[in-house]
Amino acid sequence: MDLFLSTRCPQCGADISFEEESTVVYCNYCGSALHITGRSGVLRTYVAPRKDVQRMKKAIRDGMKQANAKAAVVNEKKLFFAPYWRIKGMVFRWIFGSNVQGETIKDLKTKHLDHTFPAYDGINLGLRSLGIRPGALKLLFFDRSEMTKMGSIIKVVRTFKEAVKHGESMTGVGLDETGIQVHLGRTRLIGERYSIIYFPFWMIKLSIGKESRVLILDAVANRVTRILTQEQWEEMVVKATKQPARVSFSKVSFISFKCPNCGWELPLNRFDIIHVCSTCQRAWMERGGDFKPVPFEAAAPPKGLNQDVVYLPFWVFQAEISSNGQTLKTAADLYRFSLMFPTRPINSTDRRAIRFYVPAAAIRNISAANKLATRVTQNQPAFSRMPREELLDCKFMGVFLPPKAASSMADILLCSITPRNNRNRQDFVKQADLSISKMHLLWWPFYEQRLFIRDALCGCGIQKGAMSVNVWK
Ligand SMILES: [Zn+2]
Ligand SMILES: [Zn+2]
């Protein structure tokens, strides 16, 4: 689910809202483009309570009925914000095996992980609105003074480590295979992001004669989610006063979305993390509140290519794969391993180190992105670098995928190039230790071919429709 974040434009004060994954926001009122900074830590947001007195009254009446306390008196009513960890990412699972008919199986499954769980300690308050009505929910950046005007903030006691563990435990859910005998399975959570959402609820204390009950009322849906005894609530209060977990939260602010070198506006692709100035061709990434230059290289298209070229970014890194005393180090080793070019004579350029190629542009279709990565990596292309002075004429796409996500793709990519019908190779991968180094950005030339864009050096294609942005505009 994609939630929307809402804030005030720092330039003109208008209310602006944008997809939570945005890195760049554009204000329709004053026309300024701004880059969100400080995203590196754990982002904190909150949902504002929605006051609907009629529904609240009805919910309380229903709650009283449920608690068998029609004659109860409300003697305390207080708003709280309960913190929830939210984990988002992409799960990849490779399976090699055989089915009941004895056919060999090589299958890649993917799923979006989007999971929330309480970051407070104690009883589950059942604030389910978080999962049920995402479209209607607006998130606001955490603001202690605004929030404490409305209610009390419950502390985060579940640590970041616990959130990571929890995320990992959720990766396998929904990806299990039936009727397959698995020889080799690999599951990885990629591009995972952790955040905290504070969700509002009303604590409503009822007295029924000498007894009391506590209604937990979801302050967005205006629904009673739990009825607690006085003791249960007191236990919650005690747990809430425990030492909070130390989490490095992000400090969000905005900077102007302009090239620090030449002052021109950068291309407005809302989800990119590295932006290339189309005027001076420098690449920028925000770190600690400023744009920092990102070194990169570009591969020269083949001589004589008579077509317009667009450059797509790839994260490229060297890889060494060791298993059972054997190590794959060179392009030639990789060709032998993948059985891709069995009759191809080894030439001098094949002694280069193995390079893995992970597309870094925004690609909507995950399996298309993996295919492109696989095909370019299998090819281990030799290429020459674009001379500096020629970079000025190139059209570079921005970078969407963070480098950390690219490096966690390495294991998945290794499985992708492992042959389906070769148990030896699969056993090799099972024990493999992958060490990667020299991660860098490389822009790679593509040209247009009907519904595809095709890589100009080894001919690997990807459908235009698989891309999140229109490359050929
Ligand atoms: Zn504005
Ligand atoms: Zn510039």
CSV table of C-alpha atoms and ligand atoms in Angstrom, one decimal:
chain,number,residue,atom,x,y,z
A,1,MET,CA,0.0,0.0,0.0
A,2,ASP,CA,1.2,3.5,-0.8
A,3,LEU,CA,0.3,6.0,1.8
A,4,PHE,CA,0.4,9.8,1.3
A,5,LEU,CA,2.5,12.1,3.4
A,6,SER,CA,1.2,15.5,4.0
A,7,THR,CA,3.0,18.6,5.1
A,8,ARG,CA,3.3,22.4,4.7
A,9,CYS,CA,5.3,23.7,1.8
A,10,PRO,CA,8.3,25.3,3.4
A,11,GLN,CA,8.3,28.1,0.8
A,12,CYS,CA,4.6,29.2,0.7
A,13,GLY,CA,3.0,27.4,3.6
A,14,ALA,CA,0.4,25.6,1.5
A,15,ASP,CA,-0.7,22.0,2.3
A,16,ILE,CA,1.0,19.6,0.0
A,17,SER,CA,0.8,15.9,-0.1
A,18,PHE,CA,2.9,13.3,-1.9
A,19,GLU,CA,3.6,9.5,-2.1
A,20,GLU,CA,5.5,8.5,1.0
A,21,GLU,CA,8.4,7.1,-1.1
A,22,SER,CA,8.9,10.4,-2.8
A,23,THR,CA,12.4,12.0,-2.6
A,24,VAL,CA,11.3,15.1,-4.5
A,25,VAL,CA,8.1,17.1,-4.0
A,26,TYR,CA,6.6,19.8,-6.1
A,27,CYS,CA,4.3,22.5,-4.7
A,28,ASN,CA,1.5,23.2,-7.1
A,29,TYR,CA,0.8,26.5,-5.4
A,30,CYS,CA,4.2,28.2,-5.6
A,31,GLY,CA,5.9,26.0,-8.2
A,32,SER,CA,8.9,25.1,-6.1
A,33,ALA,CA,10.6,21.8,-6.3
A,34,LEU,CA,12.1,20.5,-3.1
A,35,HIS,CA,14.2,17.6,-2.1
A,36,ILE,CA,13.4,15.8,1.2
A,37,THR,CA,16.5,15.3,3.3
A,38,GLY,CA,17.4,13.2,6.3
A,39,ARG,CA,15.7,10.1,5.1
A,40,SER,CA,18.6,7.9,6.0
A,41,GLY,CA,17.4,7.2,9.6
A,42,VAL,CA,14.1,5.7,10.6
A,43,LEU,CA,11.3,8.0,9.4
A,44,ARG,CA,8.6,8.8,12.0
A,45,THR,CA,5.1,9.8,11.0
A,46,TYR,CA,1.8,10.0,12.6
A,47,VAL,CA,-1.9,9.8,11.7
A,48,ALA,CA,-4.1,12.6,13.0
A,49,PRO,CA,-7.3,11.5,14.9
A,50,ARG,CA,-10.5,12.0,13.0
A,51,LYS,CA,-13.1,13.5,15.3
A,52,ASP,CA,-16.5,12.3,14.5
A,53,VAL,CA,-18.6,12.9,17.7
A,54,GLN,CA,-21.6,11.0,16.5
A,55,ARG,CA,-19.7,7.9,15.6
A,56,MET,CA,-17.7,8.2,18.8
A,57,LYS,CA,-20.8,8.4,20.9
A,58,LYS,CA,-22.3,5.4,19.2
A,59,ALA,CA,-19.1,3.4,19.5
A,60,ILE,CA,-19.0,4.1,23.2
A,61,ARG,CA,-22.6,3.1,23.6
A,62,ASP,CA,-21.9,-0.2,21.7
A,63,GLY,CA,-18.8,-0.7,23.8
A,64,MET,CA,-20.8,-0.4,27.0
A,65,LYS,CA,-23.3,-2.9,25.8
A,66,GLN,CA,-20.5,-5.3,25.0
A,67,ALA,CA,-19.1,-4.8,28.4
A,68,ASN,CA,-22.5,-5.4,29.9
A,69,ALA,CA,-22.5,-2.0,31.4
A,70,LYS,CA,-25.3,0.0,30.0
A,71,ALA,CA,-25.4,2.2,33.1
A,72,ALA,CA,-21.7,2.9,33.1
A,73,VAL,CA,-20.3,6.4,33.4
A,74,VAL,CA,-17.5,7.8,31.4
A,75,ASN,CA,-15.0,9.1,33.9
A,76,GLU,CA,-11.9,9.6,31.9
A,77,LYS,CA,-11.2,10.1,28.2
A,78,LYS,CA,-7.7,10.6,26.9
A,79,LEU,CA,-6.0,10.4,23.5
A,80,PHE,CA,-2.8,8.4,22.9
A,81,PHE,CA,-0.5,7.8,20.0
A,82,ALA,CA,0.7,4.2,19.8
A,83,PRO,CA,3.8,3.5,17.7
A,84,TYR,CA,4.0,0.8,15.1
A,85,TRP,CA,7.0,-0.5,13.2
A,86,ARG,CA,6.4,-0.6,9.5
A,87,ILE,CA,8.5,-2.7,7.2
A,88,LYS,CA,8.4,-2.4,3.4
A,89,GLY,CA,10.5,-4.2,0.9
A,90,MET,CA,10.6,-6.6,-2.0
A,91,VAL,CA,11.0,-10.4,-1.3
A,92,PHE,CA,12.8,-12.5,-3.9
A,93,ARG,CA,12.7,-16.3,-3.7
A,94,TRP,CA,14.5,-18.6,-6.0
A,95,ILE,CA,13.6,-22.3,-6.0
A,96,PHE,CA,15.5,-25.1,-7.8
A,97,GLY,CA,14.0,-28.5,-7.5
A,98,SER,CA,11.7,-31.1,-9.1
A,99,ASN,CA,7.9,-31.5,-9.0
A,100,VAL,CA,5.9,-34.7,-8.6
A,101,GLN,CA,6.2,-35.5,-12.3
A,102,GLY,CA,9.9,-35.4,-11.9
A,103,GLU,CA,10.3,-32.3,-14.0
A,104,THR,CA,13.1,-29.9,-13.0
A,105,ILE,CA,11.9,-26.6,-11.7
A,106,LYS,CA,13.6,-23.2,-11.6
A,107,ASP,CA,11.3,-20.6,-10.4
A,108,LEU,CA,11.6,-17.0,-9.2
A,109,LYS,CA,8.8,-15.8,-6.9
A,110,THR,CA,8.5,-12.2,-5.8
A,111,LYS,CA,6.2,-10.3,-3.4
A,112,HIS,CA,5.9,-6.9,-1.9
A,113,LEU,CA,6.3,-7.0,1.9
A,114,ASP,CA,4.3,-4.4,3.7
A,115,HIS,CA,3.9,-5.2,7.4
A,116,THR,CA,3.2,-3.3,10.6
A,117,PHE,CA,3.5,-4.5,14.1
A,118,PRO,CA,3.4,-2.8,17.5
A,119,ALA,CA,6.5,-1.0,18.6
A,120,TYR,CA,5.0,-0.5,22.1
A,121,ASP,CA,5.0,-3.2,24.7
A,122,GLY,CA,1.9,-4.9,26.1
A,123,ILE,CA,-1.5,-5.8,24.9
A,124,ASN,CA,-2.3,-5.6,21.2
A,125,LEU,CA,-4.7,-2.7,20.9
A,126,GLY,CA,-6.1,-4.0,17.7
A,127,LEU,CA,-5.8,-0.7,15.8
A,128,ARG,CA,-6.5,-2.4,12.5
A,129,SER,CA,-7.3,0.7,10.5
A,130,LEU,CA,-3.7,0.8,9.6
A,131,GLY,CA,-4.1,-2.2,7.3
A,132,ILE,CA,-7.6,-1.8,6.2
A,133,ARG,CA,-8.1,1.7,4.9
A,134,PRO,CA,-4.7,2.8,3.6
A,135,GLY,CA,-6.2,4.9,0.8
A,136,ALA,CA,-7.9,7.2,3.2
A,137,LEU,CA,-4.9,7.6,5.5
A,138,LYS,CA,-2.7,10.6,5.5
A,139,LEU,CA,0.6,10.6,7.2
A,140,LEU,CA,2.2,13.6,8.8
A,141,PHE,CA,5.8,14.0,9.8
A,142,PHE,CA,6.4,13.3,13.4
A,143,ASP,CA,5.9,16.5,15.4
A,144,ARG,CA,6.2,16.2,19.1
A,145,SER,CA,4.7,19.6,20.0
A,146,GLU,CA,1.7,19.2,17.6
A,147,MET,CA,1.1,15.7,18.9
A,148,THR,CA,1.3,16.5,22.6
A,149,LYS,CA,-1.3,19.2,22.1
A,150,MET,CA,-3.7,16.4,21.3
A,151,GLY,CA,-2.6,13.6,23.5
A,152,SER,CA,0.2,11.5,24.9
A,153,ILE,CA,2.9,9.7,22.9
A,154,ILE,CA,3.6,6.1,23.8
A,155,LYS,CA,7.3,5.2,23.7
A,156,VAL,CA,8.9,2.9,21.2
A,157,VAL,CA,10.3,0.0,23.1
A,158,ARG,CA,10.8,-2.6,20.4
A,159,THR,CA,14.3,-2.0,19.0
A,160,PHE,CA,15.4,-1.7,15.4
A,161,LYS,CA,17.0,-5.1,15.7
A,162,GLU,CA,13.7,-6.6,16.7
A,163,ALA,CA,12.0,-5.0,13.7
A,164,VAL,CA,14.6,-6.5,11.4
A,165,LYS,CA,14.1,-9.9,12.9
A,166,HIS,CA,10.4,-9.5,12.6
A,167,GLY,CA,10.7,-8.5,8.9
A,168,GLU,CA,12.9,-11.5,8.2
A,169,SER,CA,10.3,-13.8,9.8
A,170,MET,CA,7.7,-12.4,7.4
A,171,THR,CA,9.6,-13.0,4.2
A,172,GLY,CA,8.6,-16.6,3.6
A,173,VAL,CA,4.9,-16.0,4.2
A,174,GLY,CA,2.9,-16.6,1.1
A,175,LEU,CA,5.8,-17.9,-1.0
A,176,ASP,CA,5.8,-21.6,0.0
A,177,GLU,CA,5.8,-24.2,-2.7
A,178,THR,CA,3.6,-27.3,-2.7
A,179,GLY,CA,4.5,-30.5,-4.4
A,180,ILE,CA,8.1,-29.4,-5.1
A,181,GLN,CA,11.2,-31.1,-3.8
A,182,VAL,CA,13.5,-28.2,-3.3
A,183,HIS,CA,17.3,-28.7,-3.9
A,184,LEU,CA,18.2,-25.1,-3.6
A,185,GLY,CA,16.2,-22.2,-2.2
A,186,ARG,CA,17.2,-18.6,-1.7
A,187,THR,CA,15.1,-15.9,-0.1
A,188,ARG,CA,16.2,-12.3,0.2
A,189,LEU,CA,14.4,-9.2,1.4
A,190,ILE,CA,15.6,-6.3,-0.8
A,191,GLY,CA,15.4,-2.6,-0.6
A,192,GLU,CA,13.8,-2.9,2.9
A,193,ARG,CA,12.8,0.3,4.6
A,194,TYR,CA,11.8,0.7,8.3
A,195,SER,CA,9.6,3.4,9.6
A,196,ILE,CA,7.5,4.2,12.7
A,197,ILE,CA,3.9,5.3,12.4
A,198,TYR,CA,2.1,6.6,15.4
A,199,PHE,CA,-1.5,5.7,15.4
A,200,PRO,CA,-4.1,7.6,17.6
A,201,PHE,CA,-6.6,5.9,19.9
A,202,TRP,CA,-8.9,7.1,22.7
A,203,MET,CA,-8.6,5.5,26.2
A,204,ILE,CA,-12.1,5.7,27.7
A,205,LYS,CA,-12.5,4.7,31.3
A,206,LEU,CA,-15.9,3.6,32.4
A,207,SER,CA,-17.1,3.1,35.9
A,208,ILE,CA,-19.7,0.4,36.5
A,209,GLY,CA,-20.6,0.7,40.2
A,210,LYS,CA,-17.3,-0.1,41.9
A,211,GLU,CA,-15.7,-1.7,38.9
A,212,SER,CA,-14.2,-0.1,35.9
A,213,ARG,CA,-13.5,-1.0,32.3
A,214,VAL,CA,-11.3,0.6,29.7
A,215,LEU,CA,-12.5,1.0,26.1
A,216,ILE,CA,-9.8,1.3,23.4
A,217,LEU,CA,-11.3,3.4,20.6
A,218,ASP,CA,-9.5,3.6,17.3
A,219,ALA,CA,-9.5,7.4,16.8
A,220,VAL,CA,-9.5,7.2,13.0
A,221,ALA,CA,-12.2,4.6,12.4
A,222,ASN,CA,-14.0,5.7,15.6
A,223,ARG,CA,-14.5,2.1,16.5
A,224,VAL,CA,-14.0,0.2,19.8
A,225,THR,CA,-11.2,-2.3,19.2
A,226,ARG,CA,-10.6,-3.7,22.8
A,227,ILE,CA,-12.3,-3.7,26.1
A,228,LEU,CA,-9.7,-4.0,28.9
A,229,THR,CA,-9.9,-4.4,32.7
A,230,GLN,CA,-8.5,-1.7,34.9
A,231,GLU,CA,-5.6,-4.0,35.7
A,232,GLN,CA,-4.8,-4.6,32.0
A,233,TRP,CA,-4.7,-0.9,31.3
A,234,GLU,CA,-2.5,-0.2,34.4
A,235,GLU,CA,-0.1,-2.9,33.1
A,236,MET,CA,0.1,-1.1,29.8
A,237,VAL,CA,0.8,2.2,31.5
A,238,VAL,CA,3.7,0.6,33.5
A,239,LYS,CA,5.2,-0.9,30.4
A,240,ALA,CA,4.9,2.4,28.6
A,241,THR,CA,7.2,4.0,31.2
A,242,LYS,CA,10.0,1.5,30.5
A,243,GLN,CA,13.2,2.8,29.0
A,244,PRO,CA,12.6,3.6,25.3
A,245,ALA,CA,14.5,1.8,22.6
A,246,ARG,CA,17.4,3.8,21.1
A,247,VAL,CA,16.5,4.2,17.4
A,248,SER,CA,18.3,6.6,15.1
A,249,PHE,CA,15.3,8.6,13.8
A,250,SER,CA,15.6,10.7,10.7
A,251,LYS,CA,15.4,14.5,10.9
A,252,VAL,CA,13.4,15.5,7.8
A,253,SER,CA,13.8,18.8,6.1
A,254,PHE,CA,13.8,20.3,2.6
A,255,ILE,CA,16.4,21.7,0.3
A,256,SER,CA,16.0,23.4,-3.0
A,257,PHE,CA,16.0,21.0,-5.9
A,258,LYS,CA,18.7,22.7,-8.0
A,259,CYS,CA,22.1,21.6,-9.3
A,260,PRO,CA,24.7,22.8,-6.8
A,261,ASN,CA,27.2,23.2,-9.7
A,262,CYS,CA,25.3,25.2,-12.3
A,263,GLY,CA,22.1,26.2,-10.5
A,264,TRP,CA,19.7,24.7,-13.0
A,265,GLU,CA,16.6,22.8,-11.8
A,266,LEU,CA,17.2,19.0,-11.7
A,267,PRO,CA,14.9,16.7,-13.6
A,268,LEU,CA,11.7,16.1,-11.6
A,269,ASN,CA,11.5,12.3,-11.1
A,270,ARG,CA,9.9,12.0,-7.7
A,271,PHE,CA,11.4,8.7,-6.7
A,272,ASP,CA,15.0,9.0,-7.8
A,273,ILE,CA,17.8,9.0,-5.3
A,274,ILE,CA,20.5,10.2,-7.7
A,275,HIS,CA,19.7,13.0,-10.0
A,276,VAL,CA,21.7,13.9,-13.1
A,277,CYS,CA,21.8,17.6,-14.1
A,278,SER,CA,20.9,17.8,-17.8
A,279,THR,CA,22.9,21.0,-18.2
A,280,CYS,CA,26.3,20.1,-16.7
A,281,GLN,CA,25.9,16.3,-16.5
A,282,ARG,CA,26.8,15.9,-12.9
A,283,ALA,CA,25.2,13.3,-10.7
A,284,TRP,CA,24.0,14.3,-7.2
A,285,MET,CA,22.9,12.4,-4.1
A,286,GLU,CA,21.6,14.0,-0.9
A,287,ARG,CA,23.6,13.2,2.2
A,288,GLY,CA,23.3,14.9,5.5
A,289,GLY,CA,21.3,17.8,4.1
A,290,ASP,CA,23.4,18.6,1.1
A,291,PHE,CA,23.8,17.3,-2.5
A,292,LYS,CA,27.1,15.5,-2.8
A,293,PRO,CA,28.6,14.7,-6.2
A,294,VAL,CA,28.5,11.0,-7.2
A,295,PRO,CA,31.3,9.6,-9.4
A,296,PHE,CA,30.2,7.6,-12.4
A,297,GLU,CA,31.2,6.3,-15.7
A,298,ALA,CA,29.3,5.7,-18.9
A,299,ALA,CA,29.9,3.0,-21.5
A,300,ALA,CA,30.4,4.2,-25.1
A,301,PRO,CA,27.9,2.9,-27.6
A,302,PRO,CA,29.3,0.9,-30.5
A,303,LYS,CA,30.8,2.9,-33.3
A,304,GLY,CA,28.4,3.4,-36.2
A,305,LEU,CA,25.2,3.0,-34.2
A,306,ASN,CA,22.9,5.3,-36.1
A,307,GLN,CA,20.2,5.8,-33.5
A,308,ASP,CA,19.3,8.0,-30.6
A,309,VAL,CA,20.7,6.7,-27.3
A,310,VAL,CA,19.4,6.9,-23.8
A,311,TYR,CA,21.6,5.9,-20.9
A,312,LEU,CA,20.1,3.7,-18.1
A,313,PRO,CA,22.0,3.5,-14.8
A,314,PHE,CA,23.4,0.2,-13.5
A,315,TRP,CA,25.1,-0.6,-10.2
A,316,VAL,CA,28.1,-2.6,-11.1
A,317,PHE,CA,30.3,-4.4,-8.8
A,318,GLN,CA,33.0,-7.1,-8.8
A,319,ALA,CA,32.1,-10.5,-7.5
A,320,GLU,CA,34.1,-13.5,-6.3
A,321,ILE,CA,32.3,-16.7,-5.7
A,322,SER,CA,33.9,-19.4,-3.5
A,323,SER,CA,32.5,-22.8,-2.7
A,324,ASN,CA,34.0,-26.1,-1.7
A,325,GLY,CA,37.6,-24.9,-2.3
A,326,GLN,CA,36.8,-23.6,-5.8
A,327,THR,CA,36.6,-19.9,-6.7
A,328,LEU,CA,35.1,-18.2,-9.7
A,329,LYS,CA,37.0,-15.0,-10.4
A,330,THR,CA,37.0,-14.2,-14.1
A,331,ALA,CA,34.5,-13.7,-16.8
A,332,ALA,CA,35.8,-16.9,-18.3
A,333,ASP,CA,35.0,-18.7,-15.0
A,334,LEU,CA,31.5,-17.3,-15.1
A,335,TYR,CA,30.9,-18.4,-18.7
A,336,ARG,CA,32.0,-21.9,-17.7
A,337,PHE,CA,29.7,-21.8,-14.7
A,338,SER,CA,26.6,-20.5,-16.4
A,339,LEU,CA,27.0,-22.8,-19.4
A,340,MET,CA,25.9,-19.8,-21.5
A,341,PHE,CA,28.4,-19.9,-24.3
A,342,PRO,CA,29.6,-23.5,-24.4
A,343,THR,CA,31.4,-23.2,-27.8
A,344,ARG,CA,32.8,-19.7,-27.4
A,345,PRO,CA,36.6,-19.6,-27.4
A,346,ILE,CA,38.1,-17.8,-24.4
A,347,ASN,CA,39.7,-14.6,-25.4
A,348,SER,CA,42.0,-12.1,-23.6
A,349,THR,CA,39.2,-9.9,-22.3
A,350,ASP,CA,37.7,-12.8,-20.5
A,351,ARG,CA,40.4,-12.7,-17.8
A,352,ARG,CA,38.7,-9.6,-16.3
A,353,ALA,CA,37.1,-9.9,-12.9
A,354,ILE,CA,33.5,-11.0,-12.8
A,355,ARG,CA,31.1,-8.0,-12.8
A,356,PHE,CA,27.5,-8.1,-11.7
A,357,TYR,CA,25.1,-5.6,-13.3
A,358,VAL,CA,22.0,-4.5,-11.5
A,359,PRO,CA,19.7,-2.0,-13.3
A,360,ALA,CA,19.2,1.1,-11.1
A,361,ALA,CA,16.5,2.9,-13.0
A,362,ALA,CA,12.9,2.7,-11.8
A,363,ILE,CA,11.5,-0.5,-13.3
A,364,ARG,CA,8.0,-1.4,-12.4
A,365,ASN,CA,8.1,-5.0,-13.5
A,366,ILE,CA,10.4,-6.7,-11.0
A,367,SER,CA,10.9,-9.9,-13.1
A,368,ALA,CA,11.8,-7.8,-16.2
A,369,ALA,CA,14.4,-6.0,-14.1
A,370,ASN,CA,15.9,-9.3,-12.9
A,371,LYS,CA,15.9,-10.6,-16.5
A,372,LEU,CA,17.8,-7.6,-17.7
A,373,ALA,CA,20.3,-7.9,-14.8
A,374,THR,CA,20.7,-11.6,-15.6
A,375,ARG,CA,21.3,-11.2,-19.3
A,376,VAL,CA,23.8,-8.4,-19.0
A,377,THR,CA,25.7,-10.2,-16.2
A,378,GLN,CA,25.8,-13.5,-18.2
A,379,ASN,CA,27.3,-11.6,-21.1
A,380,GLN,CA,30.0,-10.0,-19.0
A,381,PRO,CA,30.3,-7.3,-21.7
A,382,ALA,CA,33.6,-5.7,-22.5
A,383,PHE,CA,33.2,-2.0,-23.2
A,384,SER,CA,35.1,1.3,-23.5
A,385,ARG,CA,34.4,4.3,-21.4
A,386,MET,CA,32.9,7.4,-22.8
A,387,PRO,CA,35.4,10.3,-22.8
A,388,ARG,CA,34.5,13.1,-20.4
A,389,GLU,CA,34.0,15.7,-23.1
A,390,GLU,CA,31.4,13.6,-24.9
A,391,LEU,CA,29.3,13.1,-21.7
A,392,LEU,CA,27.7,16.5,-22.3
A,393,ASP,CA,25.6,15.3,-25.2
A,394,CYS,CA,24.2,12.2,-23.4
A,395,LYS,CA,20.8,11.7,-22.0
A,396,PHE,CA,21.1,10.1,-18.6
A,397,MET,CA,18.2,8.6,-16.6
A,398,GLY,CA,18.2,9.1,-12.8
A,399,VAL,CA,18.9,6.4,-10.3
A,400,PHE,CA,16.1,4.9,-8.3
A,401,LEU,CA,17.6,1.8,-6.7
A,402,PRO,CA,19.9,2.4,-3.6
A,403,PRO,CA,23.3,0.8,-3.7
A,404,LYS,CA,22.6,-1.3,-0.7
A,405,ALA,CA,19.6,-2.9,-2.5
A,406,ALA,CA,21.8,-3.6,-5.4
A,407,SER,CA,24.4,-5.4,-3.3
A,408,SER,CA,21.7,-7.5,-1.6
A,409,MET,CA,20.6,-8.5,-5.2
A,410,ALA,CA,23.9,-10.3,-5.6
A,411,ASP,CA,22.7,-13.6,-4.2
A,412,ILE,CA,19.6,-13.5,-6.2
A,413,LEU,CA,21.5,-12.7,-9.4
A,414,LEU,CA,23.9,-15.7,-8.7
A,415,CYS,CA,20.8,-18.0,-8.7
A,416,SER,CA,19.5,-16.3,-11.8
A,417,ILE,CA,22.6,-17.3,-13.8
A,418,THR,CA,22.7,-20.8,-12.3
A,419,PRO,CA,21.6,-23.4,-14.9
A,420,ARG,CA,18.2,-25.1,-14.3
A,421,ASN,CA,19.3,-28.6,-15.2
A,422,ASN,CA,22.7,-28.9,-13.4
A,423,ARG,CA,22.7,-30.3,-9.9
A,424,ASN,CA,26.5,-29.7,-9.5
A,425,ARG,CA,26.1,-26.0,-10.2
A,426,GLN,CA,23.2,-25.8,-7.8
A,427,ASP,CA,25.2,-27.6,-5.1
A,428,PHE,CA,28.1,-25.2,-5.7
A,429,VAL,CA,25.7,-22.2,-5.1
A,430,LYS,CA,24.2,-23.8,-2.0
A,431,GLN,CA,27.6,-23.5,-0.2
A,432,ALA,CA,28.7,-20.4,-2.0
A,433,ASP,CA,30.3,-17.5,-0.3
A,434,LEU,CA,29.9,-14.3,-2.4
A,435,SER,CA,32.3,-11.4,-1.8
A,436,ILE,CA,31.6,-8.2,-3.6
A,437,SER,CA,33.7,-5.1,-4.1
A,438,LYS,CA,34.1,-1.9,-6.1
A,439,MET,CA,30.4,-0.9,-6.3
A,440,HIS,CA,30.0,1.9,-8.7
A,441,LEU,CA,27.5,3.6,-11.1
A,442,LEU,CA,27.7,2.9,-14.8
A,443,TRP,CA,25.4,4.4,-17.4
A,444,TRP,CA,24.7,2.0,-20.2
A,445,PRO,CA,23.5,2.9,-23.7
A,446,PHE,CA,20.1,1.8,-24.9
A,447,TYR,CA,18.2,2.5,-28.1
A,448,GLU,CA,14.6,2.3,-29.0
A,449,GLN,CA,13.2,-0.7,-30.9
A,450,ARG,CA,9.4,-0.7,-31.3
A,451,LEU,CA,8.0,-1.7,-27.9
A,452,PHE,CA,11.4,-2.3,-26.4
A,453,ILE,CA,14.5,-0.4,-25.5
A,454,ARG,CA,17.5,-2.5,-26.3
A,455,ASP,CA,21.0,-2.3,-24.8
A,456,ALA,CA,23.4,-1.2,-27.6
A,457,LEU,CA,26.2,-3.4,-26.5
A,458,CYS,CA,24.9,-6.9,-26.0
A,459,GLY,CA,21.4,-6.5,-27.3
A,460,CYS,CA,19.4,-7.3,-24.1
A,461,GLY,CA,16.0,-5.7,-24.3
A,462,ILE,CA,13.4,-4.6,-21.8
A,463,GLN,CA,9.8,-3.6,-22.7
A,464,LYS,CA,9.1,0.1,-22.4
A,465,GLY,CA,6.0,-0.7,-20.5
A,466,ALA,CA,8.1,-2.4,-17.8
A,467,MET,CA,9.7,1.0,-16.9
A,468,SER,CA,8.1,3.3,-14.4
A,469,VAL,CA,9.0,6.4,-16.3
A,470,ASN,CA,8.7,7.1,-20.0
A,471,VAL,CA,12.3,6.8,-21.2
A,472,TRP,CA,11.6,8.0,-24.7
A,473,LYS,CA,9.8,11.3,-24.1
B,1,ZN,ZN,4.7,26.2,-2.1
B,2,ZN,ZN,24.3,21.4,-13.4
